[in-house]
Coordinates of C-alpha atoms and ligand atoms in Angstrom, one line a residue:
M766 CA -47.6 -127.6 121.8
C767 CA -51.4 -127.5 122.7
G768 CA -54.6 -126.9 120.9
I769 CA -56.6 -123.3 121.1
V770 CA -59.8 -122.6 120.4
G771 CA -61.9 -119.4 120.7
I772 CA -65.3 -118.3 119.4
A773 CA -67.2 -114.9 119.3
S774 CA -71.1 -115.7 118.3
R775 CA -74.0 -113.3 118.0
N776 CA -75.8 -115.8 120.2
K777 CA -74.5 -117.4 123.5
V778 CA -72.8 -120.7 122.9
S779 CA -72.7 -123.6 125.4
S780 CA -69.4 -124.0 127.1
R781 CA -69.5 -128.0 126.4
E782 CA -69.9 -127.0 122.6
V783 CA -67.0 -125.3 122.6
I784 CA -65.1 -128.1 124.4
E785 CA -66.4 -130.7 121.9
M786 CA -64.5 -128.4 119.1
L787 CA -61.5 -128.7 121.4
K788 CA -61.7 -132.1 121.8
R789 CA -61.0 -132.4 118.0
L790 CA -57.3 -131.0 118.7
E791 CA -56.6 -133.3 121.7
Y792 CA -54.0 -134.9 119.5
R793 CA -51.8 -131.8 120.1
G794 CA -51.7 -132.6 123.9
Y795 CA -53.8 -133.8 126.9
D796 CA -52.3 -133.0 130.2
S797 CA -54.9 -130.7 131.2
F798 CA -57.5 -128.2 129.8
G799 CA -59.7 -125.2 130.5
Y800 CA -62.0 -122.7 129.5
A801 CA -62.9 -118.9 130.1
N802 CA -65.5 -116.3 128.9
I803 CA -65.8 -112.8 128.9
E804 CA -68.5 -113.0 131.9
G805 CA -65.3 -114.0 133.9
T806 CA -65.9 -117.6 134.4
C807 CA -62.8 -119.6 134.3
E808 CA -62.5 -123.6 134.6
K809 CA -59.8 -126.0 134.6
F810 CA -58.9 -129.5 134.9
I811 CA -56.2 -132.0 134.9
G812 CA -56.2 -134.9 132.4
R813 CA -57.8 -135.7 129.0
I814 CA -60.5 -133.4 127.7
D815 CA -64.3 -134.1 129.0
G816 CA -67.0 -131.9 128.3
K817 CA -69.1 -132.8 131.2
K818 CA -66.5 -131.8 133.7
I819 CA -67.0 -128.0 132.7
T820 CA -70.1 -126.0 134.1
D821 CA -72.5 -125.9 131.3
I822 CA -73.0 -122.2 130.7
G823 CA -73.4 -120.0 127.5
S824 CA -71.3 -117.1 126.4
K825 CA -70.9 -114.8 123.3
V826 CA -67.0 -114.8 123.6
S827 CA -65.2 -117.8 125.1
I828 CA -61.7 -119.5 124.8
C829 CA -60.5 -123.0 125.4
H830 CA -57.2 -124.8 125.7
T831 CA -55.7 -128.2 125.8
R832 CA -52.3 -128.4 127.3
W833 CA -49.1 -130.2 126.7
S834 CA -46.7 -129.2 129.2
T835 CA -43.6 -127.3 128.4
H836 CA -43.2 -124.8 130.9
G837 CA -44.3 -125.8 134.4
G838 CA -45.6 -129.4 135.5
V839 CA -49.3 -130.7 135.0
T840 CA -51.2 -128.5 137.8
K841 CA -54.2 -126.9 137.9
A842 CA -52.1 -123.6 138.4
N843 CA -50.2 -124.1 135.1
S844 CA -53.1 -125.1 133.0
H845 CA -54.6 -122.7 130.7
P846 CA -56.4 -120.2 130.3
H847 CA -54.3 -117.8 132.5
N848 CA -55.1 -114.5 133.9
D849 CA -53.7 -111.2 134.9
C850 CA -54.0 -109.8 138.7
S851 CA -57.2 -108.2 138.2
G852 CA -59.1 -111.4 136.7
N853 CA -60.1 -109.1 133.7
I854 CA -57.9 -110.9 131.1
F855 CA -57.7 -114.3 129.9
V856 CA -55.2 -115.6 127.8
I857 CA -54.6 -119.1 126.1
H858 CA -51.4 -120.0 124.0
N859 CA -49.5 -122.6 121.9
G860 CA -45.9 -122.2 121.6
I861 CA -43.1 -120.9 123.7
I862 CA -42.2 -117.3 125.0
E863 CA -38.4 -118.0 124.9
N864 CA -37.6 -114.7 126.7
Y865 CA -40.5 -115.0 129.5
L866 CA -38.2 -114.9 132.7
Q867 CA -37.1 -111.8 131.7
I868 CA -40.2 -110.4 131.1
K869 CA -41.8 -111.8 134.3
E870 CA -38.9 -110.2 136.3
D871 CA -39.9 -107.0 134.8
M872 CA -43.6 -107.4 135.6
I873 CA -42.9 -108.8 139.2
K874 CA -41.0 -105.3 139.5
K875 CA -44.1 -103.7 138.3
G876 CA -46.0 -105.3 141.3
H877 CA -47.8 -108.1 139.2
R878 CA -48.3 -111.7 141.2
F879 CA -47.7 -114.5 139.4
K880 CA -49.7 -117.9 140.3
S881 CA -48.2 -120.4 137.8
Q882 CA -44.8 -121.5 136.6
T883 CA -45.6 -121.1 132.6
D884 CA -44.5 -118.7 130.0
T885 CA -47.7 -117.9 128.9
E886 CA -48.9 -116.2 132.0
I887 CA -46.7 -113.1 131.4
I888 CA -48.8 -112.2 128.5
A889 CA -52.0 -111.7 130.6
H890 CA -49.7 -109.6 133.1
Y891 CA -48.1 -107.9 130.1
F892 CA -51.4 -106.7 128.7
E893 CA -52.7 -105.7 132.3
E894 CA -49.9 -103.4 132.6
Y895 CA -49.6 -101.6 129.6
I896 CA -53.4 -101.2 128.6
K897 CA -54.0 -98.8 131.6
S898 CA -52.2 -96.3 129.7
L899 CA -52.1 -97.4 126.0
P900 CA -54.6 -98.4 123.3
I901 CA -54.4 -102.0 123.1
E902 CA -53.0 -101.9 119.3
K903 CA -50.0 -100.2 120.5
V904 CA -49.6 -102.9 123.2
V905 CA -49.7 -105.5 120.6
E906 CA -47.0 -103.8 118.5
T907 CA -44.5 -103.5 121.4
F908 CA -45.5 -107.1 122.4
F909 CA -44.6 -108.6 119.2
K910 CA -41.3 -106.7 119.1
E911 CA -40.3 -107.8 123.0
A912 CA -41.4 -111.7 122.8
K913 CA -39.1 -114.0 121.4
G914 CA -40.1 -117.5 120.5
E915 CA -43.2 -118.9 119.0
F916 CA -46.9 -118.2 119.6
A917 CA -50.3 -118.5 118.5
I918 CA -52.3 -116.5 121.5
L919 CA -55.9 -115.9 122.2
L920 CA -56.8 -113.2 124.4
I921 CA -60.1 -112.1 125.8
I922 CA -60.9 -108.9 128.2
K923 CA -64.0 -109.2 130.3
D924 CA -67.2 -108.0 129.0
D925 CA -65.5 -107.0 125.7
N926 CA -67.1 -108.8 122.7
K927 CA -63.9 -109.5 121.0
I928 CA -61.1 -112.0 120.6
Y929 CA -57.7 -110.5 120.1
A930 CA -55.4 -113.1 118.3
F931 CA -51.9 -113.4 117.5
K932 CA -49.7 -115.6 115.5
R933 CA -46.2 -116.1 115.0
G934 CA -44.7 -119.4 114.3
S935 CA -47.5 -121.6 115.8
P936 CA -50.3 -122.6 113.4
L937 CA -53.7 -120.4 113.6
V938 CA -56.8 -120.1 111.4
L939 CA -60.0 -118.3 111.3
G940 CA -63.4 -120.2 110.6
V941 CA -65.9 -117.8 109.3
G942 CA -69.4 -118.8 109.8
K943 CA -72.8 -117.3 110.0
G944 CA -72.9 -114.8 113.0
K945 CA -70.0 -116.5 114.4
N946 CA -66.5 -116.5 114.0
I947 CA -63.9 -119.3 115.4
L948 CA -60.2 -119.0 116.0
A949 CA -58.7 -122.6 116.5
S950 CA -55.2 -124.1 116.0
D951 CA -56.4 -126.2 113.1
I952 CA -59.4 -125.8 110.6
Y953 CA -60.8 -129.5 111.8
A954 CA -61.6 -128.1 115.3
F955 CA -64.8 -126.2 113.4
S956 CA -65.1 -128.6 110.3
N957 CA -69.1 -129.5 110.9
I958 CA -69.4 -125.2 111.2
T959 CA -67.9 -123.7 108.4
D960 CA -65.8 -124.2 105.1
D961 CA -64.8 -120.7 104.8
V962 CA -61.3 -120.1 106.3
I963 CA -58.3 -117.5 106.5
F964 CA -54.8 -118.8 107.5
F965 CA -53.0 -116.6 109.4
N966 CA -49.6 -115.9 108.0
E967 CA -46.5 -114.8 110.1
D968 CA -46.5 -111.9 112.5
E969 CA -50.2 -111.1 112.2
F970 CA -52.8 -110.0 114.5
A971 CA -56.5 -110.2 114.4
I972 CA -59.4 -108.6 116.1
V973 CA -62.3 -111.0 116.0
E974 CA -65.9 -110.4 116.8
D975 CA -69.3 -112.3 115.8
S976 CA -69.6 -110.9 112.4
N977 CA -66.4 -109.2 111.5
Y978 CA -62.7 -109.5 111.8
T979 CA -59.9 -107.1 111.1
F980 CA -56.4 -108.5 110.3
Y981 CA -53.0 -106.5 110.8
K982 CA -49.5 -107.3 109.7
I983 CA -46.7 -106.2 112.3
D984 CA -44.2 -104.5 110.0
P985 CA -43.3 -103.6 112.8
K986 CA -46.5 -101.0 113.2
L987 CA -49.7 -102.8 112.9
K988 CA -50.9 -102.3 109.1
P989 CA -54.3 -103.5 107.9
V990 CA -54.1 -106.5 105.7
K991 CA -57.0 -108.0 103.3
K992 CA -56.9 -111.7 103.7
D993 CA -58.2 -114.2 101.0
V994 CA -61.3 -116.5 102.3
V995 CA -60.4 -120.1 101.1
K996 CA -63.0 -122.7 100.7
I997 CA -62.0 -125.8 102.0
Q998 CA -62.8 -129.1 100.8
W999 CA -63.2 -131.5 103.4
A1000 CA -61.4 -134.5 102.0
Q1001 CA -61.1 -136.5 105.6
K1002 CA -63.8 -137.8 107.4
E1003 CA -64.0 -137.7 111.2
E1004 CA -62.8 -141.1 112.2
T1005 CA -64.6 -143.1 115.2
K1006 CA -63.2 -146.2 117.1
E1007 CA -66.3 -148.3 116.0
E1008 CA -66.1 -151.7 117.3
Y1009 CA -62.3 -151.7 117.9
D1010 CA -61.1 -151.3 121.6
H1011 CA -58.4 -148.6 120.7
Y1012 CA -57.8 -146.5 117.5
M1013 CA -54.3 -148.3 117.2
I1014 CA -55.7 -151.6 116.4
K1015 CA -58.3 -149.9 113.8
E1016 CA -55.8 -148.0 112.3
I1017 CA -53.5 -151.3 112.1
K1018 CA -56.4 -153.1 110.4
E1019 CA -57.3 -150.5 107.9
Q1020 CA -54.0 -150.8 106.3
P1021 CA -54.9 -152.7 103.4
E1022 CA -57.6 -150.2 102.6
A1023 CA -55.5 -147.2 103.0
V1024 CA -52.8 -148.7 100.9
K1025 CA -55.5 -149.3 98.0
R1026 CA -56.7 -145.8 98.4
L1027 CA -53.1 -144.5 98.2
L1028 CA -52.3 -146.7 95.1
T1029 CA -55.6 -145.5 93.2
S1030 CA -55.0 -142.0 94.0
L1031 CA -51.3 -142.1 92.9
Q1032 CA -52.1 -143.6 89.6
Y1033 CA -55.1 -141.2 88.9
E1034 CA -56.1 -138.3 90.9
Q1035 CA -52.4 -137.3 92.1
K1036 CA -50.9 -138.5 88.9
N1037 CA -50.1 -134.8 87.7
N1038 CA -48.7 -133.9 91.1
L1039 CA -46.6 -136.9 91.2
D1040 CA -45.4 -135.9 87.6
S1041 CA -44.3 -132.7 89.0
L1042 CA -42.7 -134.2 91.6
K1043 CA -40.8 -136.4 89.4
K1044 CA -39.6 -133.7 87.1
M1045 CA -38.6 -131.7 90.1
I1046 CA -36.4 -135.0 91.4
K1047 CA -34.9 -135.3 87.5
T1048 CA -34.1 -131.7 87.2
S1049 CA -32.2 -131.8 90.7
K1050 CA -28.9 -132.6 91.7
R1051 CA -29.7 -134.3 94.9
V1052 CA -32.8 -135.2 96.9
V1053 CA -32.8 -134.3 101.0
F1054 CA -35.7 -135.5 103.1
I1055 CA -36.4 -133.5 106.3
A1056 CA -38.7 -135.5 109.1
A1057 CA -39.0 -136.5 112.6
G1058 CA -40.2 -139.4 114.2
S1059 CA -41.7 -142.4 112.3
S1060 CA -41.8 -140.1 109.3
Y1061 CA -38.0 -140.1 109.8
H1062 CA -37.7 -143.7 109.8
A1063 CA -39.9 -143.8 106.3
S1064 CA -37.3 -141.2 105.1
L1065 CA -34.5 -143.8 105.7
L1066 CA -36.2 -146.0 103.6
G1067 CA -36.7 -143.2 101.1
V1068 CA -33.0 -142.8 100.7
S1069 CA -32.4 -146.4 100.2
F1070 CA -35.0 -146.7 97.5
L1071 CA -33.8 -143.6 95.7
N1072 CA -30.3 -144.7 96.1
K1073 CA -31.2 -147.7 94.4
V1074 CA -32.0 -146.2 91.4
G1075 CA -29.2 -143.9 91.0
I1076 CA -30.6 -140.7 92.5
E1077 CA -28.5 -139.1 95.1
T1078 CA -30.5 -138.6 98.3
H1079 CA -29.9 -137.8 102.2
T1080 CA -32.3 -137.5 104.7
S1081 CA -32.0 -135.2 108.1
I1082 CA -33.7 -135.5 111.3
A1083 CA -35.7 -131.9 111.3
S1084 CA -34.5 -130.7 114.7
E1085 CA -31.0 -131.4 113.7
F1086 CA -31.3 -129.6 110.1
K1087 CA -29.1 -126.6 111.1
T1088 CA -26.1 -129.0 110.9
F1089 CA -27.0 -130.3 107.4
N1090 CA -25.0 -128.4 104.7
L1091 CA -25.6 -129.7 101.5
I1092 CA -28.4 -127.5 100.6
D1093 CA -28.1 -125.5 97.4
D1094 CA -30.1 -124.1 94.6
N1095 CA -29.8 -127.5 92.7
T1096 CA -31.1 -129.4 95.8
L1097 CA -34.8 -130.5 96.2
V1098 CA -36.1 -130.8 99.7
I1099 CA -38.8 -133.1 100.3
A1100 CA -40.3 -132.8 103.9
I1101 CA -42.2 -136.0 105.3
S1102 CA -44.9 -135.4 107.9
Q1103 CA -48.0 -137.1 108.9
S1104 CA -49.3 -134.0 110.3
G1105 CA -48.1 -131.4 108.2
E1106 CA -47.2 -129.3 111.5
T1107 CA -44.3 -130.5 113.2
M1108 CA -42.5 -127.3 114.0
D1109 CA -39.0 -128.6 113.7
V1110 CA -40.0 -129.4 110.3
I1111 CA -41.4 -126.1 109.5
E1112 CA -38.6 -124.3 111.1
A1113 CA -36.2 -126.3 108.5
L1114 CA -38.3 -125.4 105.7
R1115 CA -38.6 -121.7 106.5
G1116 CA -34.9 -121.3 106.6
I1117 CA -34.3 -123.0 103.1
K1118 CA -37.8 -121.3 101.5
Q1119 CA -36.1 -117.9 102.2
K1120 CA -33.0 -119.0 100.1
G1121 CA -35.3 -119.9 97.4
V1122 CA -34.9 -123.6 97.4
K1123 CA -37.6 -125.8 96.2
I1124 CA -39.8 -127.6 98.4
A1125 CA -41.8 -130.7 98.2
S1126 CA -43.8 -132.7 100.7
L1127 CA -45.5 -135.9 101.8
V1128 CA -48.3 -135.1 104.2
N1129 CA -51.4 -136.8 105.7
V1130 CA -53.5 -134.0 106.8
P1131 CA -54.8 -131.5 103.8
Y1132 CA -54.2 -127.7 104.2
S1133 CA -51.7 -128.3 106.9
T1134 CA -48.9 -125.7 107.2
I1135 CA -46.2 -127.9 105.7
Q1136 CA -48.6 -128.5 102.7
R1137 CA -49.3 -124.9 102.3
M1138 CA -45.5 -124.3 102.1
S1139 CA -44.7 -126.8 99.4
N1140 CA -44.4 -126.1 95.9
V1141 CA -45.5 -129.4 95.3
S1142 CA -47.2 -131.9 97.9
I1143 CA -48.4 -135.5 97.6
N1144 CA -51.2 -136.6 100.3
I1145 CA -50.3 -140.1 101.6
Q1146 CA -54.2 -140.9 101.7
A1147 CA -54.1 -142.9 104.9
G1148 CA -57.3 -141.0 106.7
Q1149 CA -57.3 -139.6 109.9
E1150 CA -55.0 -141.3 112.1
R1151 CA -56.1 -140.6 116.0
C1152 CA -53.7 -143.1 117.6
V1153 CA -50.5 -141.0 118.6
A1154 CA -48.4 -143.7 117.3
A1155 CA -48.1 -143.5 113.5
T1156 CA -49.1 -146.8 112.0
K1157 CA -50.9 -146.6 108.9
T1158 CA -49.6 -143.2 107.9
F1159 CA -45.9 -145.0 108.0
T1160 CA -47.0 -147.9 105.7
N1161 CA -48.3 -145.2 103.4
Q1162 CA -45.2 -142.9 103.6
V1163 CA -42.9 -145.6 102.9
L1164 CA -45.3 -147.1 100.1
T1165 CA -45.4 -143.4 98.4
L1166 CA -41.5 -143.3 98.7
A1167 CA -41.2 -146.6 96.9
Y1168 CA -43.7 -145.5 94.3
L1169 CA -41.7 -142.8 93.6
A1170 CA -38.6 -144.5 93.3
H1171 CA -40.6 -147.1 91.1
L1172 CA -41.1 -144.1 88.5
F1173 CA -37.4 -144.4 88.2
G1174 CA -37.1 -148.0 88.2
Y1175 CA -37.3 -149.6 91.5
E1176 CA -38.9 -153.0 91.4
F1177 CA -42.0 -154.2 93.6
N1178 CA -45.2 -155.7 93.0
V1179 CA -47.4 -152.5 93.5
N1180 CA -50.7 -154.6 93.4
N1181 CA -50.5 -157.3 96.0
I1182 CA -49.6 -155.3 99.1
P1183 CA -53.1 -155.3 100.6
E1184 CA -53.2 -159.0 100.4
K1185 CA -49.8 -159.5 101.9
I1186 CA -50.8 -157.3 104.7
E1187 CA -53.6 -159.3 105.3
S1188 CA -51.3 -162.2 105.8
I1189 CA -49.8 -160.4 108.5
F1190 CA -53.2 -160.5 110.3
D1191 CA -53.5 -164.4 109.9
Q1192 CA -50.6 -164.7 112.6
E1193 CA -52.3 -162.3 115.1
D1194 CA -53.1 -165.4 117.8
H1195 CA -49.3 -166.0 117.6
I1196 CA -48.6 -162.4 118.0
K1197 CA -51.2 -162.5 121.2
K1198 CA -49.2 -165.0 122.8
L1199 CA -45.9 -163.7 122.4
A1200 CA -46.9 -160.4 123.9
K1201 CA -47.9 -162.1 127.2
K1202 CA -44.1 -163.0 127.4
L1203 CA -42.8 -159.4 126.4
K1204 CA -44.8 -157.6 128.8
Y1205 CA -42.7 -158.9 131.5
K1206 CA -39.4 -157.5 129.5
K1207 CA -37.6 -154.3 130.4
D1208 CA -35.5 -154.3 127.5
I1209 CA -36.0 -155.4 123.7
Y1210 CA -33.3 -155.2 120.8
I1211 CA -34.4 -155.0 117.1
I1212 CA -31.9 -155.8 114.6
G1213 CA -31.7 -155.7 110.8
R1214 CA -29.3 -154.9 108.2
G1215 CA -29.1 -152.6 104.8
Y1216 CA -33.0 -151.6 103.8
V1217 CA -34.6 -153.2 106.5
Y1218 CA -32.5 -151.1 109.5
P1219 CA -35.0 -148.6 109.4
I1220 CA -37.7 -151.0 110.2
A1221 CA -35.9 -152.1 113.3
R1222 CA -35.8 -148.5 114.4
E1223 CA -39.6 -148.1 113.7
I1224 CA -40.3 -151.1 115.7
A1225 CA -37.9 -150.1 118.8
L1226 CA -40.2 -146.6 118.8
K1227 CA -43.3 -148.1 118.7
L1228 CA -42.5 -150.3 121.9
K1229 CA -40.8 -147.4 123.7
E1230 CA -43.7 -144.9 123.3
I1231 CA -46.7 -147.5 123.6
A1232 CA -45.8 -150.4 125.2
Y1233 CA -43.4 -148.4 127.5
I1234 CA -40.5 -150.8 127.1
H1235 CA -37.0 -149.9 126.4
A1236 CA -36.3 -150.9 122.9
E1237 CA -33.4 -150.1 120.6
G1238 CA -33.3 -150.6 116.9
M1239 CA -30.1 -151.6 115.7
M1240 CA -27.9 -152.2 112.6
G1241 CA -27.1 -155.9 113.2
G1242 CA -23.4 -155.6 112.3
E1243 CA -23.1 -152.8 115.1
L1244 CA -24.2 -155.1 117.7
K1245 CA -20.7 -156.6 118.4
H1246 CA -19.4 -152.9 118.9
G1247 CA -20.8 -152.5 122.2
T1248 CA -24.7 -153.3 122.8
L1249 CA -23.8 -157.0 122.9
A1250 CA -22.5 -156.7 126.4
L1251 CA -26.5 -156.2 127.6
I1252 CA -27.4 -159.2 125.9
E1253 CA -28.0 -162.1 128.7
D1254 CA -30.2 -164.7 129.4
G1255 CA -33.9 -164.3 127.9
V1256 CA -33.0 -160.7 126.4
P1257 CA -35.3 -160.4 123.5
V1258 CA -34.1 -159.8 120.2
I1259 CA -36.3 -159.6 117.1
S1260 CA -34.0 -160.1 114.4
L1261 CA -35.2 -159.2 110.8
I1262 CA -34.0 -161.7 108.7
P1263 CA -34.3 -161.2 104.6
K1264 CA -33.7 -164.7 102.7
E1265 CA -30.9 -163.2 100.7
D1266 CA -29.1 -161.9 104.0
R1267 CA -26.4 -164.1 105.4
S1268 CA -24.7 -161.8 107.8
I1269 CA -27.6 -161.0 109.8
I1270 CA -28.2 -164.6 110.4
S1271 CA -24.4 -164.5 112.0
N1272 CA -25.6 -161.8 114.0
T1273 CA -28.5 -163.7 115.3
K1274 CA -26.4 -166.7 116.2
E1275 CA -23.9 -164.3 118.1
V1276 CA -26.9 -163.3 120.3
E1277 CA -28.2 -166.7 120.7
A1278 CA -24.8 -167.8 121.9
R1279 CA -25.1 -165.0 124.6
G1280 CA -28.6 -166.3 125.9
G1281 CA -30.6 -163.8 123.8
Y1282 CA -34.2 -165.0 123.0
I1283 CA -34.5 -165.0 119.5
I1284 CA -37.6 -163.4 117.7
P1285 CA -37.1 -163.7 114.1
I1286 CA -39.0 -162.0 111.4
T1287 CA -38.3 -163.8 108.1
N1288 CA -39.0 -165.2 104.7
N1289 CA -36.4 -167.5 104.8
P1290 CA -37.6 -171.5 105.4
E1291 CA -34.3 -172.2 106.8
I1292 CA -34.8 -170.1 109.7
N1293 CA -36.1 -172.1 112.9
Y1294 CA -37.0 -170.6 116.2
P1295 CA -40.1 -171.4 118.1
D1296 CA -41.2 -167.9 118.0
K1297 CA -40.4 -167.0 114.5
F1298 CA -42.8 -164.8 112.1
I1299 CA -43.0 -165.8 108.4
V1300 CA -43.5 -162.7 105.8
K1301 CA -44.2 -164.6 102.4
T1302 CA -42.7 -162.2 100.0
D1303 CA -39.9 -161.9 97.7
Y1304 CA -39.6 -158.0 97.6
E1305 CA -37.9 -155.7 100.2
L1306 CA -40.4 -153.4 100.3
H1307 CA -42.9 -156.1 101.1
F1308 CA -40.6 -157.3 103.7
C1309 CA -40.4 -153.9 105.3
I1310 CA -43.9 -153.3 105.2
M1311 CA -44.8 -156.6 106.6
S1312 CA -42.2 -156.8 109.1
S1313 CA -43.3 -153.2 110.4
I1314 CA -46.9 -154.6 110.9
V1315 CA -45.7 -157.6 112.9
G1316 CA -43.8 -154.8 115.2
Q1317 CA -47.0 -152.5 115.2
L1318 CA -49.3 -155.7 116.3
L1319 CA -46.8 -157.1 118.8
T1320 CA -46.7 -153.5 120.5
Y1321 CA -50.1 -152.9 120.6
Y1322 CA -50.8 -156.3 122.2
T1323 CA -48.1 -156.0 124.7
A1324 CA -49.1 -152.7 125.7
K1325 CA -53.0 -154.0 126.0
E1326 CA -51.6 -156.9 128.2
K1327 CA -49.9 -154.2 130.5
N1328 CA -53.1 -152.3 130.5
L1329 CA -51.7 -149.1 129.1
P1330 CA -53.4 -145.8 127.6
I1331 CA -52.8 -147.0 124.0
D1332 CA -53.8 -144.4 121.9
M1333 CA -53.0 -141.4 124.1
P1334 CA -49.6 -142.6 126.0
R1335 CA -48.1 -140.4 128.8
N1336 CA -46.0 -137.3 127.8
L1337 CA -46.6 -137.6 124.0
A1338 CA -48.8 -136.0 121.3
K1339 CA -49.9 -136.8 118.1
S1340 CA -48.4 -133.3 116.4
V1341 CA -45.6 -131.9 117.9
T1342 CA -45.8 -128.1 117.5
V1343 CA -42.9 -126.8 119.3
K1344 CA -39.2 -126.9 118.7
Ligands
G6P1921 C1 -44.9 -137.2 117.2 C2 -45.7 -138.3 116.7 C3 -45.1 -139.5 116.1 C4 -44.6 -138.8 114.8 C5 -43.8 -137.4 114.8 C6 -43.5 -137.0 113.5 O1 -43.7 -137.8 117.8 O2 -46.1 -139.1 118.1 O3 -45.8 -140.4 115.7 O4 -44.0 -139.7 113.7 O5 -44.2 -136.6 115.8 O6 -44.7 -136.3 113.1 P1 -45.2 -136.1 111.6 O7 -46.6 -135.6 112.0 O8 -44.3 -134.9 111.3 O9 -45.0 -137.0 111.1

């Protein structure tokens, strides 16, 4: 995964300023970070990005990188930038070179010495080996031919005022400034510097200097290409924690506002887009969602809402899409992705785009790859979400899907959702008390049937990723087919009990009979357990959103009790840009 930034400037730019830009890409990984410039300075550090750790030096051309480890552990040696044997070439990379071992062996035979276990380091040695005898453009051609996998690479050479930029698969963008050009994984890295942007397409290479740039398509030889400069309308403001301890709780609390913003936008600014999407659904035989993580859980609800109004709908986990065989000319694919950059989703879309299948998307990040790949795209208007765990974006995805189904007759009260969410916040003290008990638990089960089952899975995901508690979200009816064996005295089971569902009451009783510690989330006044949560609503959509928010708060306060790094949990990243 990883985030990359490179700057070529007429005047020297301080290393700390460059690292500030990198900080905005920390959502892409935070195992380690590093910096290098064309004077040959290179510094690397384990852990989250901290500009103060870097020596404050100026340079006209520099690159920096934040890492989410794929090949090789979290060590200083494996951190980027990587360099060649001579120490003249520095490389940063986002993606995976799949055949790196083969290239590495070849380089070792040619006498190169490697210092890391990464796939990236081979790039520096490869260029060192071949630029001795060939112009760099030729080496680029052979590199694109030989390297398998995905990459966004920035390469600099000591005392050379250029950045060499390569893109296949992983995102890369150029910000065109006055007397400076900036390369980065996304446009937000340089949102305070320029609005003029060039997006790299597949298999493109660019040579970037302070006041000019040249783009080439690899086809398979380098051919110069003319690129359009896109003027960005910055729709999202950069969020801060304000008075909150963590982004997670701030983002949970923002949900009433985020929901209002989305509803207004769907009714006015995005109405035309929504009408186009409605038309696309009407003229298709079936709808297929593609998504990952929390977005996949939202898609499960989308299937339930659309099926209810008679629209044949399926969903596929993005990384398993290859096994999904129902795509034809009459299928509408809808990608659901907060970041709009999840590699598994992009991969799936690339395959079907080539076949001419129509693509729609629900994204939160404007100008993201998935948005740009779509025939029509709806922005879920959650605002920037900085905590790794999806909270407000999940709610707004679910609401957008319900709204879409609403256009075909699905019933819910559109207007009172914000106040319903507020009513969950009234139970915060109760949630805090419960968190004190849950922090000692090793396993938690969450059960639900029918339309609430996806919420059981979403709550389980939150508890795993943020509170580090093993949790399973299950269909209530499936419990007795195996998992019930794990229920013993005191094992917490969160049971999602909508009023009309008698069967989940039986499932809850079955757990109780075996000593399970029942925590019901319900709108049924007959349900009585000491630790119950009431969600006051008669609509299934509201029940889903409200119980998911109980799960978000419970996760937050449990993780807080455990003193965990809530916004940036270990081993994860907000945007997963590798397969
Ligand atoms: C990562 C994030 C999750 C997110 C998933 C899908 O795993 O940590 O919060 O749900 O990616 O991301 P997307 O941006 O495609 O919704």
